Amino acid sequence: MNLDEIYRETILDHNQSPRNYGHLDHPTKSAGLLNPTCGDQIQLELLIHDGKIADVRFSGQGCSISMASASMMTEAIKGKSIDEALLIAADFKKFVTGDSSDKPLGDLEALQGVSQFPSRVKCATLAHNALEKAMLLDE
Ligand code: FES
């Protein structure tokens, strides 16, 4: 299996079995975001405790790239501090726009092919933009 196939499998896996999909009982922060080019949307809910992301859920509907990316992002940020999570979002956004990041991004690296398709960057970054929006909103 070559790298492209591994990446494809990873995206498929997150799309078919999205991690952290659903709702939290008592989120401390949340934000919804719409991809205006297609009408797809995502809702992100976070439970912040002691400055860390104790739990996270996402819901919504979108293409396989946006849903897989959201699933991967929730795994990447769970347990991280707010600053660390925002850094992951910033690094990932650079990564998918072709501005190479040498930071390890875990499963999110499976989305590296998106940089060749600018129209899909909005799909891949929808959850990350929702994360940034949630952090900017007051609790
Ligand atoms: Fe709508 Fe990708 S086509 S988020």
Tab-separated table of C-alpha atoms and ligand atoms in Angstrom:
chain	number	residue	atom	x	y	z
A	1	MET	CA	0.000	0.000	0.000
A	2	ASN	CA	1.528	3.337	-0.986
A	3	LEU	CA	1.196	6.590	0.899
A	4	ASP	CA	-1.703	7.844	-1.264
A	5	GLU	CA	-3.643	4.670	-0.545
A	6	ILE	CA	-2.962	4.944	3.187
A	7	TYR	CA	-4.153	8.560	3.124
A	8	ARG	CA	-7.278	7.569	1.180
A	9	GLU	CA	-8.021	4.789	3.675
A	10	THR	CA	-7.564	7.190	6.578
A	11	ILE	CA	-9.985	9.727	5.101
A	12	LEU	CA	-12.499	6.976	4.320
A	13	ASP	CA	-12.216	5.575	7.834
A	14	HIS	CA	-12.860	8.953	9.498
A	15	ASN	CA	-15.715	9.627	7.100
A	16	GLN	CA	-17.403	6.286	7.739
A	17	SER	CA	-16.750	6.251	11.489
A	18	PRO	CA	-16.445	9.881	12.527
A	19	ARG	CA	-14.798	10.310	15.922
A	20	ASN	CA	-16.444	12.586	18.472
A	21	TYR	CA	-19.599	13.056	16.404
A	22	GLY	CA	-22.653	14.280	18.326
A	23	HIS	CA	-23.318	16.704	21.148
A	24	LEU	CA	-21.972	17.469	24.612
A	25	ASP	CA	-24.380	17.814	27.531
A	26	HIS	CA	-22.816	21.014	28.818
A	27	PRO	CA	-20.404	22.591	26.341
A	28	THR	CA	-18.578	25.702	27.544
A	29	LYS	CA	-17.911	26.941	24.024
A	30	SER	CA	-19.530	26.288	20.690
A	31	ALA	CA	-19.666	27.699	17.204
A	32	GLY	CA	-21.357	26.913	13.944
A	33	LEU	CA	-19.882	27.586	10.566
A	34	LEU	CA	-21.204	27.428	7.043
A	35	ASN	CA	-19.239	26.802	3.888
A	36	PRO	CA	-20.958	29.391	1.687
A	37	THR	CA	-19.778	27.813	-1.541
A	38	CYS	CA	-21.797	24.617	-0.973
A	39	GLY	CA	-24.134	25.278	1.971
A	40	ASP	CA	-22.554	22.572	4.126
A	41	GLN	CA	-22.261	23.343	7.795
A	42	ILE	CA	-20.605	22.205	10.960
A	43	GLN	CA	-21.309	22.733	14.627
A	44	LEU	CA	-18.490	22.381	17.126
A	45	GLU	CA	-18.979	22.012	20.877
A	46	LEU	CA	-16.144	22.153	23.396
A	47	LEU	CA	-15.838	21.495	27.095
A	48	ILE	CA	-12.965	23.601	28.417
A	49	HIS	CA	-11.686	22.692	31.865
A	50	ASP	CA	-8.591	24.193	33.511
A	51	GLY	CA	-7.576	25.758	30.207
A	52	LYS	CA	-7.678	22.435	28.382
A	53	ILE	CA	-10.092	20.894	25.927
A	54	ALA	CA	-11.534	18.191	28.157
A	55	ASP	CA	-14.037	17.068	25.521
A	56	VAL	CA	-15.243	17.967	22.053
A	57	ARG	CA	-18.013	16.997	19.651
A	58	PHE	CA	-18.947	17.998	16.153
A	59	SER	CA	-22.114	17.620	14.142
A	60	GLY	CA	-23.434	18.781	10.820
A	61	GLN	CA	-23.328	17.718	7.248
A	62	GLY	CA	-20.776	18.094	4.563
A	63	CYS	CA	-18.614	16.363	2.029
A	64	SER	CA	-16.277	13.554	2.977
A	65	ILE	CA	-13.298	15.932	3.195
A	66	SER	CA	-15.032	18.283	5.632
A	67	MET	CA	-16.396	15.486	7.812
A	68	ALA	CA	-13.133	13.512	7.868
A	69	SER	CA	-11.184	16.666	8.636
A	70	ALA	CA	-13.541	17.530	11.516
A	71	SER	CA	-13.216	14.012	12.918
A	72	MET	CA	-9.416	14.129	12.709
A	73	MET	CA	-9.300	17.592	14.239
A	74	THR	CA	-11.370	16.585	17.262
A	75	GLU	CA	-8.939	13.749	17.933
A	76	ALA	CA	-5.967	16.061	17.523
A	77	ILE	CA	-7.204	18.754	19.920
A	78	LYS	CA	-8.755	16.673	22.699
A	79	GLY	CA	-6.697	17.054	25.871
A	80	LYS	CA	-4.720	19.973	24.461
A	81	SER	CA	-4.566	23.485	25.877
A	82	ILE	CA	-6.465	26.192	24.031
A	83	ASP	CA	-3.217	27.638	22.661
A	84	GLU	CA	-2.019	24.222	21.496
A	85	ALA	CA	-5.342	23.554	19.777
A	86	LEU	CA	-5.280	26.909	18.010
A	87	LEU	CA	-1.725	26.196	16.884
A	88	ILE	CA	-2.831	22.864	15.421
A	89	ALA	CA	-5.587	24.683	13.492
A	90	ALA	CA	-3.131	27.323	12.253
A	91	ASP	CA	-0.527	24.726	11.240
A	92	PHE	CA	-3.138	22.629	9.466
A	93	LYS	CA	-4.444	25.624	7.533
A	94	LYS	CA	-0.904	26.357	6.338
A	95	PHE	CA	-0.440	22.678	5.489
A	96	VAL	CA	-3.489	22.452	3.211
A	97	THR	CA	-2.670	25.670	1.416
A	98	GLY	CA	0.733	24.269	0.480
A	99	ASP	CA	2.689	26.361	2.967
A	100	SER	CA	4.643	23.389	4.228
A	101	SER	CA	4.541	22.742	7.923
A	102	ASP	CA	7.100	20.404	9.429
A	103	LYS	CA	5.019	19.936	12.543
A	104	PRO	CA	3.474	16.476	12.893
A	105	LEU	CA	-0.286	16.670	12.389
A	106	GLY	CA	-1.223	13.012	12.852
A	107	ASP	CA	-4.105	11.727	10.748
A	108	LEU	CA	-4.706	15.277	9.472
A	109	GLU	CA	-1.654	14.772	7.236
A	110	ALA	CA	-3.837	12.448	5.147
A	111	LEU	CA	-5.424	15.631	3.759
A	112	GLN	CA	-2.202	16.874	2.190
A	113	GLY	CA	-3.593	16.276	-1.331
A	114	VAL	CA	-6.148	19.045	-0.742
A	115	SER	CA	-3.441	21.648	-1.358
A	116	GLN	CA	-3.636	20.741	-5.049
A	117	PHE	CA	-7.345	21.562	-5.124
A	118	PRO	CA	-7.887	25.120	-3.860
A	119	SER	CA	-11.665	24.735	-4.054
A	120	ARG	CA	-11.485	21.971	-1.423
A	121	VAL	CA	-9.440	23.999	1.061
A	122	LYS	CA	-12.668	25.475	2.483
A	123	CYS	CA	-13.941	21.927	3.038
A	124	ALA	CA	-10.790	20.793	4.818
A	125	THR	CA	-10.577	23.879	7.021
A	126	LEU	CA	-14.261	24.212	7.960
A	127	ALA	CA	-13.849	22.544	11.380
A	128	HIS	CA	-10.620	24.411	12.069
A	129	ASN	CA	-12.271	27.725	11.318
A	130	ALA	CA	-15.165	26.729	13.593
A	131	LEU	CA	-12.634	26.027	16.341
A	132	GLU	CA	-11.104	29.492	15.957
A	133	LYS	CA	-14.561	31.053	15.943
A	134	ALA	CA	-15.609	29.152	19.100
A	135	MET	CA	-12.512	30.377	20.938
A	136	LEU	CA	-13.235	33.975	20.004
A	137	LEU	CA	-16.810	33.877	21.327
A	138	ASP	CA	-17.484	34.563	24.983
A	139	GLU	CA	-18.519	31.647	27.154
B	1	FES	FE1	-19.337	21.391	1.187
B	1	FES	FE2	-16.973	20.292	1.090
B	1	FES	S1	-18.390	20.480	-0.559
B	1	FES	S2	-17.860	21.304	2.756
